[in-house]
CSV table of C-alpha atoms in Angstrom, one decimal:
chain,number,residue,atom,x,y,z
A,1,LYS,CA,11.9,5.3,15.6
A,2,ALA,CA,12.1,2.0,13.8
A,3,GLY,CA,9.9,1.4,10.9
A,4,VAL,CA,7.6,-1.7,10.2
A,5,THR,CA,9.6,-4.8,10.0
A,6,GLN,CA,8.7,-7.8,8.0
A,7,THR,CA,10.4,-11.3,8.3
A,8,PRO,CA,11.6,-13.1,6.3
A,9,ARG,CA,12.3,-11.0,3.3
A,10,TYR,CA,12.4,-13.9,1.0
A,11,LEU,CA,10.6,-17.3,1.0
A,12,ILE,CA,10.5,-20.1,-1.3
A,13,LYS,CA,7.7,-22.8,-0.7
A,14,THR,CA,6.2,-25.8,-2.7
A,15,ARG,CA,2.5,-26.0,-3.8
A,16,GLY,CA,0.6,-27.6,-1.0
A,17,GLN,CA,2.8,-26.2,1.7
A,18,GLN,CA,1.7,-23.6,4.3
A,19,VAL,CA,3.5,-20.3,5.1
A,20,THR,CA,3.6,-17.9,8.0
A,21,LEU,CA,4.7,-14.3,7.8
A,22,SER,CA,5.5,-11.9,10.6
A,23,CYS,CA,5.0,-8.3,10.8
A,24,SER,CA,6.2,-5.8,13.7
A,25,PRO,CA,4.4,-2.5,13.6
A,26,ILE,CA,6.1,0.7,14.4
A,27,SER,CA,6.2,1.3,18.1
A,28,GLY,CA,2.9,2.6,19.4
A,29,HIS,CA,0.8,1.9,16.3
A,30,ARG,CA,-2.1,-0.7,17.2
A,31,SER,CA,-3.4,-1.2,13.5
A,32,VAL,CA,-1.8,-3.8,11.0
A,33,SER,CA,-3.0,-4.4,7.6
A,34,TRP,CA,-1.6,-6.8,5.2
A,35,TYR,CA,-1.6,-6.3,1.3
A,36,GLN,CA,-0.8,-8.6,-1.6
A,37,GLN,CA,1.3,-7.2,-4.6
A,38,THR,CA,1.5,-9.0,-7.8
A,39,PRO,CA,2.1,-7.4,-11.4
A,40,GLY,CA,-1.2,-8.3,-12.8
A,41,GLN,CA,-3.4,-7.5,-9.8
A,42,GLY,CA,-1.6,-4.5,-8.2
A,43,LEU,CA,-1.9,-4.0,-4.4
A,44,GLN,CA,-4.8,-5.9,-3.1
A,45,PHE,CA,-6.1,-5.5,0.6
A,46,LEU,CA,-6.1,-8.7,2.5
A,47,PHE,CA,-7.1,-7.9,6.1
A,48,GLU,CA,-6.8,-5.5,8.8
A,49,TYR,CA,-6.2,-6.0,12.6
A,50,PHE,CA,-6.7,-3.4,15.5
A,51,SER,CA,-6.4,-4.4,19.1
A,52,GLU,CA,-6.2,-8.0,18.2
A,53,THR,CA,-9.4,-8.1,16.4
A,54,GLN,CA,-10.0,-8.5,12.7
A,55,ARG,CA,-11.7,-5.4,11.6
A,56,ASN,CA,-11.8,-5.7,7.9
A,57,LYS,CA,-11.1,-8.5,5.2
A,58,GLY,CA,-10.6,-8.5,1.5
A,59,ASN,CA,-11.7,-10.3,-1.1
A,60,PHE,CA,-9.7,-13.6,-0.5
A,61,PRO,CA,-10.1,-17.3,-0.1
A,62,GLY,CA,-10.2,-18.7,3.4
A,63,ARG,CA,-6.7,-20.0,2.9
A,64,PHE,CA,-5.3,-16.7,3.8
A,65,SER,CA,-5.7,-15.9,7.5
A,66,GLY,CA,-4.0,-13.6,10.2
A,67,ARG,CA,-3.8,-12.7,13.7
A,68,GLN,CA,-2.5,-9.9,15.8
A,69,PHE,CA,-0.8,-10.4,19.4
A,70,SER,CA,-1.3,-8.1,22.3
A,71,ASN,CA,2.0,-6.4,21.6
A,72,SER,CA,0.4,-5.5,18.1
A,73,ARG,CA,2.7,-7.8,16.2
A,74,SER,CA,1.0,-9.7,13.4
A,75,GLU,CA,1.3,-12.8,11.6
A,76,MET,CA,-0.4,-13.8,8.2
A,77,ASN,CA,-0.8,-17.7,7.0
A,78,VAL,CA,-1.4,-18.9,3.7
A,79,SER,CA,-2.3,-22.7,3.6
A,80,THR,CA,-2.3,-25.1,0.8
A,81,LEU,CA,-0.1,-22.7,-1.2
A,82,GLU,CA,-1.0,-22.3,-5.0
A,83,LEU,CA,1.4,-21.0,-7.6
A,84,GLY,CA,-0.7,-17.8,-8.0
A,85,ASP,CA,0.2,-17.0,-4.5
A,86,SER,CA,3.5,-16.0,-5.4
A,87,ALA,CA,3.8,-12.2,-4.6
A,88,LEU,CA,5.1,-9.5,-2.4
A,89,TYR,CA,3.2,-9.7,0.8
A,90,LEU,CA,3.2,-6.2,2.6
A,91,CYS,CA,2.5,-5.2,6.1
A,92,ALA,CA,1.5,-1.6,7.1
A,93,SER,CA,1.0,0.1,10.4
A,94,SER,CA,-1.3,2.8,11.4
A,95,LEU,CA,-1.5,4.6,14.5
A,96,ARG,CA,-5.2,3.7,14.9
A,97,LEU,CA,-8.3,3.4,12.8
A,98,PRO,CA,-9.8,4.5,10.7
A,99,GLY,CA,-8.6,6.7,8.0
A,100,GLN,CA,-4.9,7.0,9.4
A,101,ALA,CA,-1.9,7.1,7.1
A,102,ALA,CA,-0.4,3.6,6.7
A,103,PHE,CA,3.3,2.9,6.7
A,104,PHE,CA,4.7,-0.2,4.9
A,105,GLY,CA,7.2,-2.5,5.7
A,106,GLN,CA,9.8,-3.9,2.9
A,107,GLY,CA,7.6,-6.9,2.3
A,108,THR,CA,8.2,-10.7,2.0
A,109,ARG,CA,8.7,-12.0,-1.5
A,110,LEU,CA,7.0,-15.4,-1.6
A,111,THR,CA,7.7,-17.7,-4.4
A,112,VAL,CA,5.7,-20.9,-4.7
A,113,VAL,CA,7.2,-23.6,-7.0
B,1,GLY,CA,-11.5,-6.0,-5.9
B,2,GLN,CA,-12.0,-2.3,-6.8
B,3,GLN,CA,-9.1,-0.2,-7.9
B,4,LEU,CA,-8.6,3.5,-8.5
B,5,ASN,CA,-8.1,5.0,-12.0
B,6,GLN,CA,-4.6,6.2,-11.8
B,7,SER,CA,-3.0,8.0,-14.8
B,8,PRO,CA,-0.9,8.3,-16.6
B,9,GLN,CA,0.5,4.6,-16.6
B,10,SER,CA,4.1,5.8,-17.4
B,11,MET,CA,5.9,9.0,-18.0
B,12,PHE,CA,9.3,9.6,-19.8
B,13,ILE,CA,10.5,13.0,-18.8
B,14,GLN,CA,13.7,15.1,-18.9
B,15,GLU,CA,15.4,15.9,-15.4
B,16,GLY,CA,14.3,19.3,-14.4
B,17,GLU,CA,10.6,19.0,-15.7
B,18,ASP,CA,7.4,19.1,-13.7
B,19,VAL,CA,5.4,16.1,-13.3
B,20,SER,CA,1.6,15.6,-12.7
B,21,MET,CA,-0.3,12.4,-12.2
B,22,ASN,CA,-3.9,11.8,-10.8
B,23,CYS,CA,-6.3,9.3,-9.6
B,24,THR,CA,-10.0,9.1,-9.9
B,25,SER,CA,-12.7,7.0,-8.5
B,26,SER,CA,-16.4,6.4,-8.8
B,27,SER,CA,-16.6,6.2,-4.9
B,28,ILE,CA,-16.1,9.0,-2.2
B,29,PHE,CA,-12.8,8.4,-0.1
B,30,ASN,CA,-12.2,10.2,3.3
B,31,THR,CA,-8.5,9.6,3.0
B,32,TRP,CA,-6.1,10.2,0.0
B,33,LEU,CA,-2.4,8.8,0.3
B,34,TRP,CA,0.3,9.0,-2.1
B,35,TYR,CA,3.4,6.4,-1.9
B,36,LYS,CA,6.5,5.9,-3.9
B,37,GLN,CA,7.9,2.5,-4.5
B,38,ASP,CA,11.3,1.5,-5.5
B,39,PRO,CA,12.1,-1.9,-6.9
B,40,GLY,CA,12.2,-4.6,-4.1
B,41,GLU,CA,11.0,-2.1,-1.4
B,42,GLY,CA,7.7,-1.5,0.3
B,43,PRO,CA,5.7,1.8,-0.6
B,44,VAL,CA,7.1,4.9,1.2
B,45,LEU,CA,4.5,7.5,2.3
B,46,LEU,CA,5.0,10.8,0.4
B,47,ILE,CA,1.7,12.6,1.5
B,48,ALA,CA,-1.5,12.0,3.4
B,49,LEU,CA,-4.7,14.1,2.8
B,50,TYR,CA,-7.7,14.0,5.0
B,51,LYS,CA,-10.0,16.7,4.0
B,52,ALA,CA,-11.8,17.7,0.7
B,53,GLY,CA,-9.9,20.5,-1.0
B,54,GLU,CA,-6.8,20.1,1.1
B,55,LEU,CA,-3.5,21.0,-0.6
B,56,THR,CA,-0.4,19.7,0.9
B,57,SER,CA,3.2,20.0,0.0
B,58,ASN,CA,6.4,17.9,0.9
B,59,GLY,CA,9.4,19.6,-0.5
B,60,ARG,CA,9.0,19.4,-4.3
B,61,LEU,CA,5.7,17.4,-4.1
B,62,THR,CA,2.5,18.7,-3.8
B,63,ALA,CA,-0.8,16.9,-3.6
B,64,GLN,CA,-4.5,17.9,-3.5
B,65,PHE,CA,-7.7,16.2,-2.3
B,66,GLY,CA,-10.3,16.8,-4.7
B,67,ILE,CA,-13.5,18.8,-3.7
B,68,THR,CA,-15.8,16.0,-4.9
B,69,ARG,CA,-13.7,13.3,-2.7
B,70,LYS,CA,-13.5,11.1,-5.6
B,71,ASP,CA,-10.0,12.3,-7.1
B,72,SER,CA,-6.7,13.4,-6.1
B,73,PHE,CA,-3.5,14.6,-7.8
B,74,LEU,CA,0.2,14.9,-7.1
B,75,ASN,CA,2.6,17.1,-8.8
B,76,ILE,CA,6.4,16.9,-8.4
B,77,SER,CA,8.3,19.9,-9.3
B,78,ALA,CA,12.0,20.2,-10.9
B,79,SER,CA,12.2,16.3,-11.1
B,80,ILE,CA,15.6,14.8,-10.2
B,81,PRO,CA,17.1,11.4,-11.0
B,82,SER,CA,16.1,10.0,-7.6
B,83,ASP,CA,12.4,10.7,-8.4
B,84,VAL,CA,12.5,7.6,-10.6
B,85,GLY,CA,10.1,5.0,-9.5
B,86,ILE,CA,6.5,4.0,-9.1
B,87,TYR,CA,4.0,6.2,-7.8
B,88,PHE,CA,0.7,4.9,-6.2
B,89,CYS,CA,-2.2,6.6,-5.0
B,90,ALA,CA,-4.4,5.0,-2.2
B,91,GLY,CA,-7.8,5.9,-1.0
B,92,ARG,CA,-9.4,5.0,2.1
B,93,LYS,CA,-13.4,5.1,2.6
B,94,SER,CA,-15.0,6.0,6.0
B,95,GLY,CA,-14.7,3.6,9.0
B,96,GLY,CA,-17.2,0.9,9.8
B,97,GLY,CA,-16.8,-1.8,7.1
B,98,ALA,CA,-14.2,0.2,5.0
B,99,ASP,CA,-12.0,-2.3,3.0
B,100,GLY,CA,-8.6,-1.0,3.8
B,101,LEU,CA,-6.6,0.9,1.3
B,102,THR,CA,-7.8,0.8,-2.3
B,103,PHE,CA,-4.8,1.4,-4.7
B,104,GLY,CA,-4.2,2.7,-8.2
B,105,LYS,CA,-2.1,0.7,-10.6
B,106,GLY,CA,0.7,3.2,-10.4
B,107,THR,CA,2.6,5.7,-12.5
B,108,HIS,CA,6.0,4.6,-13.4
B,109,LEU,CA,8.2,7.8,-13.5
B,110,ILE,CA,11.3,7.5,-16.0
B,111,ILE,CA,13.6,10.4,-16.3
B,112,GLN,CA,15.8,10.6,-19.3
B,113,PRO,CA,19.1,12.0,-18.9
């Protein structure tokens, strides 16, 4: 069974640009969540989707948004990039909500210059 | 955002030694998860705990869900070189407004030859 797939693996963007990251969950999993990982803050919850609906949202500015498609694939978008947005962005999939174990992808390493 | 108190921050041990790490919180969690992360990769799920008092093993790894639901520990017996990495605990509160997974800062395990 294929794991969680995130694309691209690496990305370099300039301040002010926007970026879209993609996540394909494990087949059959309907919940997708996104996390930001930085050395200073650790792993921080961004948002969570289930059946194309955002169920929970972390404490991040509105520049961070996401969506989930009918096939459970998800995208997250960051607009007006700032240097502090440089991080490893991780997607995790779960069979369903709530309280299910989450399986992570390898992440997308975003560098903002 | 809230984070779990994970300790120790790092451990320097000899191969063959047993390892113990724990996570505590002021909040109650309904799910406790333990992950291992290698450099440049996403976290890999080691053990999932869903019930207070639950003790679960996965090979040389054993984890317990604290009775108060505010803590969990992970033990690794007879450590081997491939155990090197960063171990994270994660907790999830009950559904209906839960904020995704809350993570500890990680325990960096270093095995000395």
